[in-house]
């Protein structure tokens, strides 16, 4: 599965990074899950522009609230974004002209081996373009004047920027490709120990020089004759003076890894319990329609009684109500306790994730479900479903042709989803329901 290119928008505060982010992300507004723990502070978005796909990151969301130490933190933020991104839009303010901070950021961007697009924002016409000559002091060949607010020049910038990006391809059934499994979680939760346990050997990072970007490491594992592609998130280096940044950084990293997997193993520290950060990572997988298995690690360190597992499961479900179907396993990556169960669970989840339901039994179920629980009227008109069909897997996706798609209440959508889950055995994976107007 090809990784989506990552574009980061960097620049000092107040140059319009978020405006540009929203302009590029367009009308694809964030999925709002009205549940605690789901990702709300949106600093990234999967985007499609002229059939080119990429993940966009707005480092504006990473900016510190405090005024002091602003330069130090800005430098950290920019560096983190630089590490993660394939392409960088370096945004400056066309009205302010070139500032010392811009010169400092440009200096950092040099020699990073990244593709940088130097861009001046707030350029609303010819009268502002005269101000741009001083930006060439940065010693750059190409320069892109834009107005993020009015959209001027943004298409031209994107055309150049996405020239070599892969095009959107419809996901076909993937024959004998290995199941792609990502191991994600907060720093120090035991991801490397689990990978080492699964792969049966200590894998060292090839280049241990401080400051080296460690990207996701892929390993093919064969278990009972089946192949699995294990995608391990890079280890996050200890960085001083970072708290907020580290957390945001690990979310961005998890995001890149989750984009490439079929199933995400989300590791939780048994001693800490499920944290907001864990819920955020699960939220990322949920929004991308990925199957998830929650792995509670370090279970050997917990003093237990008969009710321990039940209480722990309840607490997890409280935090991630939106993904209460995700199976939960309790293991110790260090001792190997219960770890063999992981692969049988992956197989079970993957079988559901790729399962197809025939149209005839699906429509029989829909008919029964509607007669058992008729649809509420919408705008004083009766509602009906004329036909349903499964259009995709990973996640299993069902399209319903209805008299009025807007009239479907979310509680009725949930009812239909639960009926499909129990009838066809989709109890461990996400499902996607789409309502279209019947033609």
PDB file of C-alpha atoms in Angstrom, residues 103-260:
ATOM      1  CA  UNK A 103      15.479  34.129   7.109  1.00  0.00           C
ATOM      2  CA  UNK A 104      16.073  31.836  10.122  1.00  0.00           C
ATOM      3  CA  UNK A 105      13.422  29.316   8.987  1.00  0.00           C
ATOM      4  CA  UNK A 106      14.784  29.369   5.417  1.00  0.00           C
ATOM      5  CA  UNK A 107      18.239  28.642   6.818  1.00  0.00           C
ATOM      6  CA  UNK A 108      16.916  25.586   8.660  1.00  0.00           C
ATOM      7  CA  UNK A 109      15.091  24.326   5.580  1.00  0.00           C
ATOM      8  CA  UNK A 110      18.260  24.316   3.510  1.00  0.00           C
ATOM      9  CA  UNK A 111      20.218  21.112   3.447  1.00  0.00           C
ATOM     10  CA  UNK A 112      17.289  19.018   4.700  1.00  0.00           C
ATOM     11  CA  UNK A 113      16.897  17.352   1.315  1.00  0.00           C
ATOM     12  CA  UNK A 114      13.231  18.276   1.201  1.00  0.00           C
ATOM     13  CA  UNK A 115      11.293  19.845  -1.625  1.00  0.00           C
ATOM     14  CA  UNK A 116      10.519  23.384  -0.409  1.00  0.00           C
ATOM     15  CA  UNK A 117       8.070  25.772  -2.112  1.00  0.00           C
ATOM     16  CA  UNK A 118       8.700  29.381  -1.068  1.00  0.00           C
ATOM     17  CA  UNK A 119       5.351  31.149  -0.960  1.00  0.00           C
ATOM     18  CA  UNK A 120       4.251  34.705  -0.120  1.00  0.00           C
ATOM     19  CA  UNK A 121       0.713  35.041   1.179  1.00  0.00           C
ATOM     20  CA  UNK A 122      -1.628  38.053   1.250  1.00  0.00           C
ATOM     21  CA  UNK A 123      -0.638  39.132  -2.265  1.00  0.00           C
ATOM     22  CA  UNK A 124      -3.894  40.493  -3.632  1.00  0.00           C
ATOM     23  CA  UNK A 125      -2.793  42.019  -6.897  1.00  0.00           C
ATOM     24  CA  UNK A 126      -0.097  43.917  -8.734  1.00  0.00           C
ATOM     25  CA  UNK A 127       0.330  46.634  -6.121  1.00  0.00           C
ATOM     26  CA  UNK A 128       1.518  44.011  -3.635  1.00  0.00           C
ATOM     27  CA  UNK A 129       3.707  42.181  -6.113  1.00  0.00           C
ATOM     28  CA  UNK A 130       6.243  45.034  -6.107  1.00  0.00           C
ATOM     29  CA  UNK A 131       6.937  44.164  -2.469  1.00  0.00           C
ATOM     30  CA  UNK A 132       8.068  40.675  -3.395  1.00  0.00           C
ATOM     31  CA  UNK A 133      11.496  41.379  -4.874  1.00  0.00           C
ATOM     32  CA  UNK A 134      13.179  41.350  -1.474  1.00  0.00           C
ATOM     33  CA  UNK A 135      12.210  37.669  -0.982  1.00  0.00           C
ATOM     34  CA  UNK A 136      14.718  36.758  -3.689  1.00  0.00           C
ATOM     35  CA  UNK A 137      17.395  37.677  -1.123  1.00  0.00           C
ATOM     36  CA  UNK A 138      16.804  34.127   0.150  1.00  0.00           C
ATOM     37  CA  UNK A 139      18.674  32.937  -2.949  1.00  0.00           C
ATOM     38  CA  UNK A 140      15.737  31.015  -4.417  1.00  0.00           C
ATOM     39  CA  UNK A 141      14.845  30.330  -8.030  1.00  0.00           C
ATOM     40  CA  UNK A 142      11.064  29.987  -7.882  1.00  0.00           C
ATOM     41  CA  UNK A 143       8.672  31.985  -5.784  1.00  0.00           C
ATOM     42  CA  UNK A 144       4.875  31.645  -5.498  1.00  0.00           C
ATOM     43  CA  UNK A 145       2.731  34.695  -4.682  1.00  0.00           C
ATOM     44  CA  UNK A 146      -0.740  33.695  -3.414  1.00  0.00           C
ATOM     45  CA  UNK A 147      -3.757  34.954  -1.525  1.00  0.00           C
ATOM     46  CA  UNK A 148      -4.971  32.113   0.694  1.00  0.00           C
ATOM     47  CA  UNK A 149      -8.036  34.132   1.616  1.00  0.00           C
ATOM     48  CA  UNK A 150      -9.191  34.765  -1.954  1.00  0.00           C
ATOM     49  CA  UNK A 151      -7.643  31.674  -3.551  1.00  0.00           C
ATOM     50  CA  UNK A 152      -5.411  33.615  -5.973  1.00  0.00           C
ATOM     51  CA  UNK A 153      -2.408  31.582  -7.123  1.00  0.00           C
ATOM     52  CA  UNK A 154      -3.302  28.548  -4.961  1.00  0.00           C
ATOM     53  CA  UNK A 155      -4.185  26.303  -7.913  1.00  0.00           C
ATOM     54  CA  UNK A 156      -0.953  27.228  -9.678  1.00  0.00           C
ATOM     55  CA  UNK A 157       1.017  26.374  -6.532  1.00  0.00           C
ATOM     56  CA  UNK A 158      -0.761  23.005  -6.144  1.00  0.00           C
ATOM     57  CA  UNK A 159      -0.234  22.138  -9.811  1.00  0.00           C
ATOM     58  CA  UNK A 160       3.547  22.426  -9.441  1.00  0.00           C
ATOM     59  CA  UNK A 161       3.608  20.928  -5.994  1.00  0.00           C
ATOM     60  CA  UNK A 162       1.644  17.748  -6.794  1.00  0.00           C
ATOM     61  CA  UNK A 163       3.221  17.140 -10.198  1.00  0.00           C
ATOM     62  CA  UNK A 164       4.920  13.877  -9.139  1.00  0.00           C
ATOM     63  CA  UNK A 165       2.253  12.699  -6.664  1.00  0.00           C
ATOM     64  CA  UNK A 166       0.443   9.395  -7.266  1.00  0.00           C
ATOM     65  CA  UNK A 167      -3.102   9.527  -8.634  1.00  0.00           C
ATOM     66  CA  UNK A 168      -6.094   8.190  -6.743  1.00  0.00           C
ATOM     67  CA  UNK A 169      -6.636   4.531  -7.504  1.00  0.00           C
ATOM     68  CA  UNK A 170      -9.755   2.657  -6.588  1.00  0.00           C
ATOM     69  CA  UNK A 171      -8.881  -0.037  -4.105  1.00  0.00           C
ATOM     70  CA  UNK A 172      -9.375  -3.428  -5.684  1.00  0.00           C
ATOM     71  CA  UNK A 173      -9.438  -6.665  -3.831  1.00  0.00           C
ATOM     72  CA  UNK A 174      -5.822  -7.362  -3.111  1.00  0.00           C
ATOM     73  CA  UNK A 175      -5.077 -10.999  -3.945  1.00  0.00           C
ATOM     74  CA  UNK A 176      -2.231 -12.513  -1.977  1.00  0.00           C
ATOM     75  CA  UNK A 177      -0.866  -9.286  -0.610  1.00  0.00           C
ATOM     76  CA  UNK A 178       0.202  -9.607   3.003  1.00  0.00           C
ATOM     77  CA  UNK A 179      -2.155  -8.135   5.605  1.00  0.00           C
ATOM     78  CA  UNK A 180      -0.751  -4.700   6.496  1.00  0.00           C
ATOM     79  CA  UNK A 181      -0.656  -4.275  10.282  1.00  0.00           C
ATOM     80  CA  UNK A 182       0.461  -1.039  11.945  1.00  0.00           C
ATOM     81  CA  UNK A 183       1.673  -0.932  15.518  1.00  0.00           C
ATOM     82  CA  UNK A 184       0.776   2.465  16.941  1.00  0.00           C
ATOM     83  CA  UNK A 185       0.632   4.093  20.335  1.00  0.00           C
ATOM     84  CA  UNK A 186       2.171   6.744  22.533  1.00  0.00           C
ATOM     85  CA  UNK A 187       5.931   6.855  23.039  1.00  0.00           C
ATOM     86  CA  UNK A 188       7.332   4.251  25.464  1.00  0.00           C
ATOM     87  CA  UNK A 189       4.297   2.000  25.453  1.00  0.00           C
ATOM     88  CA  UNK A 190       6.282  -1.013  24.220  1.00  0.00           C
ATOM     89  CA  UNK A 191       5.908  -0.859  20.427  1.00  0.00           C
ATOM     90  CA  UNK A 192       9.510  -1.932  19.789  1.00  0.00           C
ATOM     91  CA  UNK A 193       9.314  -4.747  22.358  1.00  0.00           C
ATOM     92  CA  UNK A 194       6.205  -6.074  20.637  1.00  0.00           C
ATOM     93  CA  UNK A 195       7.768  -5.855  17.166  1.00  0.00           C
ATOM     94  CA  UNK A 196      10.908  -7.603  18.467  1.00  0.00           C
ATOM     95  CA  UNK A 197       8.767 -10.303  20.052  1.00  0.00           C
ATOM     96  CA  UNK A 198       6.744 -10.806  16.854  1.00  0.00           C
ATOM     97  CA  UNK A 199       9.778 -10.793  14.572  1.00  0.00           C
ATOM     98  CA  UNK A 200      11.752 -12.983  16.951  1.00  0.00           C
ATOM     99  CA  UNK A 201      14.844 -10.819  16.771  1.00  0.00           C
ATOM    100  CA  UNK A 202      16.149  -7.484  17.963  1.00  0.00           C
ATOM    101  CA  UNK A 203      15.887  -5.070  15.096  1.00  0.00           C
ATOM    102  CA  UNK A 204      18.168  -2.122  15.491  1.00  0.00           C
ATOM    103  CA  UNK A 205      17.739   1.225  13.855  1.00  0.00           C
ATOM    104  CA  UNK A 206      20.135   1.346  10.922  1.00  0.00           C
ATOM    105  CA  UNK A 207      21.520   4.782  11.644  1.00  0.00           C
ATOM    106  CA  UNK A 208      21.749   5.636  15.337  1.00  0.00           C
ATOM    107  CA  UNK A 209      23.203   9.133  14.779  1.00  0.00           C
ATOM    108  CA  UNK A 210      21.287  11.698  16.811  1.00  0.00           C
ATOM    109  CA  UNK A 211      19.111  13.823  14.563  1.00  0.00           C
ATOM    110  CA  UNK A 212      18.512  11.123  11.955  1.00  0.00           C
ATOM    111  CA  UNK A 213      14.922  10.842  10.799  1.00  0.00           C
ATOM    112  CA  UNK A 214      13.665   7.421  11.723  1.00  0.00           C
ATOM    113  CA  UNK A 215      10.802   6.541   9.456  1.00  0.00           C
ATOM    114  CA  UNK A 216       8.339   3.681   9.743  1.00  0.00           C
ATOM    115  CA  UNK A 217      10.129   0.352   9.475  1.00  0.00           C
ATOM    116  CA  UNK A 218       8.400  -2.473   7.576  1.00  0.00           C
ATOM    117  CA  UNK A 219       8.961  -6.153   8.280  1.00  0.00           C
ATOM    118  CA  UNK A 220       7.329  -9.159   6.614  1.00  0.00           C
ATOM    119  CA  UNK A 221       6.436 -11.846   9.142  1.00  0.00           C
ATOM    120  CA  UNK A 222       5.243 -15.360   8.320  1.00  0.00           C
ATOM    121  CA  UNK A 223       2.948 -17.049  10.851  1.00  0.00           C
ATOM    122  CA  UNK A 224       1.313 -20.425  10.140  1.00  0.00           C
ATOM    123  CA  UNK A 225       2.158 -19.998   6.451  1.00  0.00           C
ATOM    124  CA  UNK A 226       0.473 -16.574   6.230  1.00  0.00           C
ATOM    125  CA  UNK A 227       2.297 -13.320   5.509  1.00  0.00           C
ATOM    126  CA  UNK A 228       1.840 -10.105   7.461  1.00  0.00           C
ATOM    127  CA  UNK A 229       3.451  -6.748   6.747  1.00  0.00           C
ATOM    128  CA  UNK A 230       4.261  -5.216  10.137  1.00  0.00           C
ATOM    129  CA  UNK A 231       4.548  -1.430   9.932  1.00  0.00           C
ATOM    130  CA  UNK A 232       6.347  -0.138  13.000  1.00  0.00           C
ATOM    131  CA  UNK A 233       6.149   3.555  13.779  1.00  0.00           C
ATOM    132  CA  UNK A 234       9.553   5.123  14.208  1.00  0.00           C
ATOM    133  CA  UNK A 235      10.857   5.512  17.711  1.00  0.00           C
ATOM    134  CA  UNK A 236      10.442   9.104  18.831  1.00  0.00           C
ATOM    135  CA  UNK A 237      13.678  10.624  20.019  1.00  0.00           C
ATOM    136  CA  UNK A 238      13.723  12.264  23.394  1.00  0.00           C
ATOM    137  CA  UNK A 239      13.721  15.972  22.750  1.00  0.00           C
ATOM    138  CA  UNK A 240      14.221  18.446  25.527  1.00  0.00           C
ATOM    139  CA  UNK A 241      11.834  21.366  25.971  1.00  0.00           C
ATOM    140  CA  UNK A 242       9.021  19.477  24.277  1.00  0.00           C
ATOM    141  CA  UNK A 243       5.784  18.396  25.797  1.00  0.00           C
ATOM    142  CA  UNK A 244       2.966  19.638  23.608  1.00  0.00           C
ATOM    143  CA  UNK A 245       5.087  19.154  20.518  1.00  0.00           C
ATOM    144  CA  UNK A 246       6.010  15.576  21.319  1.00  0.00           C
ATOM    145  CA  UNK A 247       2.366  14.682  21.699  1.00  0.00           C
ATOM    146  CA  UNK A 248       1.375  16.340  18.415  1.00  0.00           C
ATOM    147  CA  UNK A 249       4.377  14.779  16.704  1.00  0.00           C
ATOM    148  CA  UNK A 250       3.451  11.250  17.744  1.00  0.00           C
ATOM    149  CA  UNK A 251      -0.084  11.833  16.448  1.00  0.00           C
ATOM    150  CA  UNK A 252       1.292  12.934  13.065  1.00  0.00           C
ATOM    151  CA  UNK A 253       3.532   9.879  13.007  1.00  0.00           C
ATOM    152  CA  UNK A 254       0.677   7.537  13.889  1.00  0.00           C
ATOM    153  CA  UNK A 255      -1.346   9.184  11.135  1.00  0.00           C
ATOM    154  CA  UNK A 256       1.260   8.372   8.480  1.00  0.00           C
ATOM    155  CA  UNK A 257       1.455   4.773   9.659  1.00  0.00           C
ATOM    156  CA  UNK A 258      -2.322   4.277   9.944  1.00  0.00           C
ATOM    157  CA  UNK A 259      -2.820   5.558   6.386  1.00  0.00           C
ATOM    158  CA  UNK A 260      -0.869   2.551   5.093  1.00  0.00           C
TER     159      UNK A 260
END
